[in-house]
Amino acid sequence: MTGVQGDRSGQVEQHRVLPVTDRLWTVPNLLSMIRLLLVPVFVWALLERQLGWAALVLVVAGASDFADGKIARRYGLTSRLGQVLDPIADRLYIAATVVGLAAVDVIGWWLVAVLFARETFIVLLYPVVRRYRLPIPEVTFIGKAATFNLLGGFPLLLLGQVDGWWTVVSLACGWALVWWGTVLYWITGLAHGWQVADMVRQRRRAGVVGG
């Protein structure tokens, strides 16, 4: 019985530790690139008041964001480029989305300020990360959930601007997802700050001085 438990424990541990490759052309990386290319398409649709198309682009972006992580973990396609490209694509998409939605009065500029304040907090950590040569923290499940909620809530807010039987339901569900995504977004930001502070303390205890 002990041997079986040991085998299962080893399998679980092996499943959790995913190899990181230097491959550039992987399906997850391609999905992240497509998400980046869709940013100007979304902006164009929004400025032209094609709210249905803009909402569809956001749905595709949210689906690709969910799919790239699943594929990377399922088929061992986690790459160093993906670890950098995926969060960049997420942040750029969220930035373009919130600014665009605020510009057409779908959301208030106060929400833009709340989300951008979180990004400013993360940016302020970069000099410390670079000084102590700290590793880039991996994208967490909570972080992906935050992005997924935001990219799921924004198209519903767009659909809520179109008159129909779905208007009230879309707005209610959209704002619920956006609020929950915003809370999770800040939780991941604060957790990132705590991780950086903890790594700095470990480096200092080890006698490593930032250069």
mmCIF file of C-alpha atoms in Angstrom:
data_model
loop_
_atom_site.group_PDB
_atom_site.id
_atom_site.type_symbol
_atom_site.label_atom_id
_atom_site.label_comp_id
_atom_site.label_asym_id
_atom_site.label_seq_id
_atom_site.Cartn_x
_atom_site.Cartn_y
_atom_site.Cartn_z
ATOM 1 C CA MET A 1 0.000 0.000 0.000
ATOM 2 C CA THR A 2 2.812 2.379 0.871
ATOM 3 C CA GLY A 3 4.476 1.676 -2.452
ATOM 4 C CA VAL A 4 1.273 2.520 -4.331
ATOM 5 C CA GLN A 5 0.891 5.755 -2.408
ATOM 6 C CA GLY A 6 4.499 6.624 -3.129
ATOM 7 C CA ASP A 7 3.944 6.002 -6.844
ATOM 8 C CA ARG A 8 0.850 8.183 -6.847
ATOM 9 C CA SER A 9 2.662 10.941 -4.961
ATOM 10 C CA GLY A 10 5.474 10.843 -7.485
ATOM 11 C CA GLN A 11 2.979 11.033 -10.351
ATOM 12 C CA VAL A 12 1.290 14.063 -8.803
ATOM 13 C CA GLU A 13 4.632 15.788 -8.296
ATOM 14 C CA GLN A 14 5.680 14.975 -11.835
ATOM 15 C CA HIS A 15 2.412 16.393 -13.110
ATOM 16 C CA ARG A 16 2.908 19.649 -11.234
ATOM 17 C CA VAL A 17 6.467 20.294 -12.380
ATOM 18 C CA LEU A 18 6.179 21.222 -16.041
ATOM 19 C CA PRO A 19 9.227 21.448 -18.296
ATOM 20 C CA VAL A 20 9.995 24.832 -19.814
ATOM 21 C CA THR A 21 11.275 24.785 -23.388
ATOM 22 C CA ASP A 22 12.982 27.358 -25.600
ATOM 23 C CA ARG A 23 10.640 26.646 -28.517
ATOM 24 C CA LEU A 24 9.162 29.717 -30.178
ATOM 25 C CA TRP A 25 6.510 28.286 -32.470
ATOM 26 C CA THR A 26 4.065 26.497 -30.219
ATOM 27 C CA VAL A 27 0.273 26.501 -30.282
ATOM 28 C CA PRO A 28 -0.004 28.478 -26.986
ATOM 29 C CA ASN A 29 2.429 31.104 -28.261
ATOM 30 C CA LEU A 30 0.494 31.322 -31.540
ATOM 31 C CA LEU A 31 -2.739 31.889 -29.611
ATOM 32 C CA SER A 32 -1.092 34.670 -27.597
ATOM 33 C CA MET A 33 0.125 36.288 -30.841
ATOM 34 C CA ILE A 34 -3.361 36.103 -32.330
ATOM 35 C CA ARG A 35 -4.701 37.772 -29.189
ATOM 36 C CA LEU A 36 -2.232 40.609 -29.708
ATOM 37 C CA LEU A 37 -3.207 40.974 -33.379
ATOM 38 C CA LEU A 38 -6.871 41.208 -32.413
ATOM 39 C CA VAL A 39 -6.265 44.330 -30.300
ATOM 40 C CA PRO A 40 -6.432 46.783 -33.247
ATOM 41 C CA VAL A 41 -9.430 44.867 -34.641
ATOM 42 C CA PHE A 42 -11.267 45.386 -31.358
ATOM 43 C CA VAL A 43 -10.367 49.086 -31.246
ATOM 44 C CA TRP A 44 -11.599 49.571 -34.830
ATOM 45 C CA ALA A 45 -14.909 47.787 -34.136
ATOM 46 C CA LEU A 46 -15.426 49.858 -30.995
ATOM 47 C CA LEU A 47 -14.699 53.192 -32.684
ATOM 48 C CA GLU A 48 -17.045 52.280 -35.535
ATOM 49 C CA ARG A 49 -19.713 51.445 -32.939
ATOM 50 C CA GLN A 50 -19.849 47.854 -34.173
ATOM 51 C CA LEU A 51 -20.548 46.658 -30.650
ATOM 52 C CA GLY A 52 -21.560 43.156 -31.676
ATOM 53 C CA TRP A 53 -18.280 42.578 -33.529
ATOM 54 C CA ALA A 54 -16.314 44.154 -30.689
ATOM 55 C CA ALA A 55 -17.999 41.786 -28.228
ATOM 56 C CA LEU A 56 -17.235 38.821 -30.499
ATOM 57 C CA VAL A 57 -13.544 39.771 -30.626
ATOM 58 C CA LEU A 58 -13.470 39.870 -26.838
ATOM 59 C CA VAL A 59 -15.088 36.437 -26.658
ATOM 60 C CA VAL A 60 -12.442 35.036 -29.014
ATOM 61 C CA ALA A 61 -9.714 36.692 -26.938
ATOM 62 C CA GLY A 62 -11.105 35.219 -23.719
ATOM 63 C CA ALA A 63 -11.365 31.756 -25.282
ATOM 64 C CA SER A 64 -7.788 31.912 -26.579
ATOM 65 C CA ASP A 65 -6.549 33.071 -23.175
ATOM 66 C CA PHE A 66 -8.192 30.046 -21.560
ATOM 67 C CA ALA A 67 -7.064 27.640 -24.286
ATOM 68 C CA ASP A 68 -3.370 28.548 -24.436
ATOM 69 C CA GLY A 69 -2.820 27.751 -20.759
ATOM 70 C CA LYS A 70 -4.750 24.503 -20.982
ATOM 71 C CA ILE A 71 -2.841 23.363 -24.066
ATOM 72 C CA ALA A 72 0.530 24.348 -22.594
ATOM 73 C CA ARG A 73 -0.076 22.321 -19.427
ATOM 74 C CA ARG A 74 -1.757 19.377 -21.127
ATOM 75 C CA TYR A 75 0.878 18.819 -23.814
ATOM 76 C CA GLY A 76 3.979 20.135 -22.055
ATOM 77 C CA LEU A 77 4.294 23.186 -24.330
ATOM 78 C CA THR A 78 5.232 25.698 -21.638
ATOM 79 C CA SER A 79 7.968 27.905 -23.093
ATOM 80 C CA ARG A 80 10.105 30.792 -21.907
ATOM 81 C CA LEU A 81 8.638 33.001 -24.624
ATOM 82 C CA GLY A 82 5.130 32.044 -23.535
ATOM 83 C CA GLN A 83 5.866 32.938 -19.917
ATOM 84 C CA VAL A 84 6.604 36.485 -21.083
ATOM 85 C CA LEU A 85 4.254 36.763 -24.083
ATOM 86 C CA ASP A 86 1.093 35.516 -22.376
ATOM 87 C CA PRO A 87 0.949 38.107 -19.547
ATOM 88 C CA ILE A 88 1.953 40.867 -21.997
ATOM 89 C CA ALA A 89 -0.895 39.885 -24.319
ATOM 90 C CA ASP A 90 -3.310 39.767 -21.383
ATOM 91 C CA ARG A 91 -2.295 43.176 -20.045
ATOM 92 C CA LEU A 92 -2.298 44.849 -23.457
ATOM 93 C CA TYR A 93 -5.715 43.434 -24.246
ATOM 94 C CA ILE A 94 -7.166 44.516 -20.912
ATOM 95 C CA ALA A 95 -5.616 47.983 -21.274
ATOM 96 C CA ALA A 96 -7.013 48.466 -24.788
ATOM 97 C CA THR A 97 -10.377 47.104 -23.690
ATOM 98 C CA VAL A 98 -10.891 49.260 -20.600
ATOM 99 C CA VAL A 99 -9.707 52.456 -22.322
ATOM 100 C CA GLY A 100 -11.901 51.732 -25.334
ATOM 101 C CA LEU A 101 -14.964 50.922 -23.223
ATOM 102 C CA ALA A 102 -14.461 54.042 -21.122
ATOM 103 C CA ALA A 103 -14.082 56.147 -24.287
ATOM 104 C CA VAL A 104 -17.520 55.039 -25.503
ATOM 105 C CA ASP A 105 -19.073 55.380 -22.016
ATOM 106 C CA VAL A 106 -19.658 51.677 -21.422
ATOM 107 C CA ILE A 107 -17.659 51.811 -18.171
ATOM 108 C CA GLY A 108 -16.494 54.685 -15.996
ATOM 109 C CA TRP A 109 -12.969 56.073 -16.002
ATOM 110 C CA TRP A 110 -12.786 55.194 -12.308
ATOM 111 C CA LEU A 111 -12.568 51.509 -13.274
ATOM 112 C CA VAL A 112 -9.743 52.336 -15.684
ATOM 113 C CA ALA A 113 -7.925 54.044 -12.797
ATOM 114 C CA VAL A 114 -8.422 51.032 -10.492
ATOM 115 C CA LEU A 115 -7.058 48.547 -13.054
ATOM 116 C CA PHE A 116 -4.200 50.799 -14.143
ATOM 117 C CA ALA A 117 -3.217 51.402 -10.524
ATOM 118 C CA ARG A 118 -2.636 47.665 -10.204
ATOM 119 C CA GLU A 119 -0.434 47.691 -13.320
ATOM 120 C CA THR A 120 1.505 50.674 -11.960
ATOM 121 C CA PHE A 121 2.120 48.731 -8.755
ATOM 122 C CA ILE A 122 3.535 45.806 -10.781
ATOM 123 C CA VAL A 123 5.727 48.101 -12.894
ATOM 124 C CA LEU A 124 7.202 49.668 -9.752
ATOM 125 C CA LEU A 125 8.425 46.210 -8.718
ATOM 126 C CA TYR A 126 10.477 45.698 -11.882
ATOM 127 C CA PRO A 127 13.556 47.694 -10.745
ATOM 128 C CA VAL A 128 13.747 45.486 -7.637
ATOM 129 C CA VAL A 129 13.324 42.323 -9.721
ATOM 130 C CA ARG A 130 16.089 43.436 -12.067
ATOM 131 C CA ARG A 131 18.396 44.580 -9.274
ATOM 132 C CA TYR A 132 18.297 41.217 -7.501
ATOM 133 C CA ARG A 133 18.027 39.216 -10.749
ATOM 134 C CA LEU A 134 14.834 37.561 -9.557
ATOM 135 C CA PRO A 135 12.976 35.031 -11.717
ATOM 136 C CA ILE A 136 9.739 36.040 -13.385
ATOM 137 C CA PRO A 137 6.872 34.574 -11.326
ATOM 138 C CA GLU A 138 4.744 32.116 -13.258
ATOM 139 C CA VAL A 139 1.185 32.974 -14.224
ATOM 140 C CA THR A 140 -1.046 31.582 -11.471
ATOM 141 C CA PHE A 141 -4.514 30.077 -11.665
ATOM 142 C CA ILE A 142 -5.941 33.088 -9.824
ATOM 143 C CA GLY A 143 -4.252 35.409 -12.292
ATOM 144 C CA LYS A 144 -5.719 33.524 -15.238
ATOM 145 C CA ALA A 145 -9.119 33.498 -13.510
ATOM 146 C CA ALA A 146 -8.933 37.277 -13.091
ATOM 147 C CA THR A 147 -8.180 37.781 -16.779
ATOM 148 C CA PHE A 148 -10.850 35.279 -17.806
ATOM 149 C CA ASN A 149 -13.479 37.056 -15.678
ATOM 150 C CA LEU A 150 -12.569 40.448 -17.089
ATOM 151 C CA LEU A 151 -12.511 39.243 -20.692
ATOM 152 C CA GLY A 152 -15.791 37.454 -20.022
ATOM 153 C CA GLY A 153 -17.468 40.430 -18.371
ATOM 154 C CA PHE A 154 -16.498 43.113 -20.899
ATOM 155 C CA PRO A 155 -18.321 41.583 -23.914
ATOM 156 C CA LEU A 156 -21.432 41.186 -21.753
ATOM 157 C CA LEU A 157 -21.247 44.891 -20.889
ATOM 158 C CA LEU A 158 -21.015 45.623 -24.611
ATOM 159 C CA LEU A 159 -24.041 43.459 -25.378
ATOM 160 C CA GLY A 160 -25.865 45.280 -22.604
ATOM 161 C CA GLN A 161 -25.610 48.459 -24.669
ATOM 162 C CA VAL A 162 -27.707 46.863 -27.427
ATOM 163 C CA ASP A 163 -31.454 47.021 -26.776
ATOM 164 C CA GLY A 164 -33.082 43.611 -26.440
ATOM 165 C CA TRP A 165 -34.437 41.066 -23.993
ATOM 166 C CA TRP A 166 -30.841 40.277 -22.981
ATOM 167 C CA THR A 167 -29.896 43.830 -21.946
ATOM 168 C CA VAL A 168 -30.563 43.640 -18.199
ATOM 169 C CA VAL A 169 -29.180 40.103 -17.846
ATOM 170 C CA SER A 170 -26.042 40.964 -19.837
ATOM 171 C CA LEU A 171 -25.339 44.050 -17.742
ATOM 172 C CA ALA A 172 -25.923 42.226 -14.445
ATOM 173 C CA CYS A 173 -23.727 39.254 -15.362
ATOM 174 C CA GLY A 174 -21.147 41.499 -16.999
ATOM 175 C CA TRP A 175 -20.697 43.732 -13.974
ATOM 176 C CA ALA A 176 -20.565 40.702 -11.653
ATOM 177 C CA LEU A 177 -17.710 39.205 -13.686
ATOM 178 C CA VAL A 178 -15.895 42.541 -13.984
ATOM 179 C CA TRP A 179 -16.091 43.209 -10.241
ATOM 180 C CA TRP A 180 -14.901 39.704 -9.379
ATOM 181 C CA GLY A 181 -12.148 39.895 -11.996
ATOM 182 C CA THR A 182 -10.992 43.274 -10.641
ATOM 183 C CA VAL A 183 -10.762 41.898 -7.098
ATOM 184 C CA LEU A 184 -8.802 38.851 -8.285
ATOM 185 C CA TYR A 185 -6.609 41.126 -10.414
ATOM 186 C CA TRP A 186 -5.589 43.090 -7.339
ATOM 187 C CA ILE A 187 -5.144 39.919 -5.266
ATOM 188 C CA THR A 188 -2.644 38.589 -7.822
ATOM 189 C CA GLY A 189 -0.864 41.953 -7.880
ATOM 190 C CA LEU A 190 -0.467 42.019 -4.103
ATOM 191 C CA ALA A 191 0.600 38.346 -4.121
ATOM 192 C CA HIS A 192 3.212 39.201 -6.753
ATOM 193 C CA GLY A 193 4.518 41.982 -4.529
ATOM 194 C CA TRP A 194 4.695 39.613 -1.553
ATOM 195 C CA GLN A 195 6.607 37.040 -3.643
ATOM 196 C CA VAL A 196 9.118 39.652 -4.752
ATOM 197 C CA ALA A 197 9.598 40.890 -1.165
ATOM 198 C CA ASP A 198 10.050 37.310 0.068
ATOM 199 C CA MET A 199 12.655 36.522 -2.626
ATOM 200 C CA VAL A 200 14.539 39.721 -1.785
ATOM 201 C CA ARG A 201 14.630 38.713 1.906
ATOM 202 C CA GLN A 202 15.975 35.288 0.953
ATOM 203 C CA ARG A 203 18.675 36.832 -1.235
ATOM 204 C CA ARG A 204 19.725 39.179 1.524
ATOM 205 C CA ARG A 205 19.909 36.370 4.075
ATOM 206 C CA ALA A 206 22.063 34.474 1.592
ATOM 207 C CA GLY A 207 24.385 37.483 1.330
ATOM 208 C CA VAL A 208 23.351 38.375 -2.211
ATOM 209 C CA VAL A 209 23.530 42.110 -2.810
ATOM 210 C CA GLY A 210 21.623 43.633 -5.681
ATOM 211 C CA GLY A 211 23.717 45.149 -8.400
#
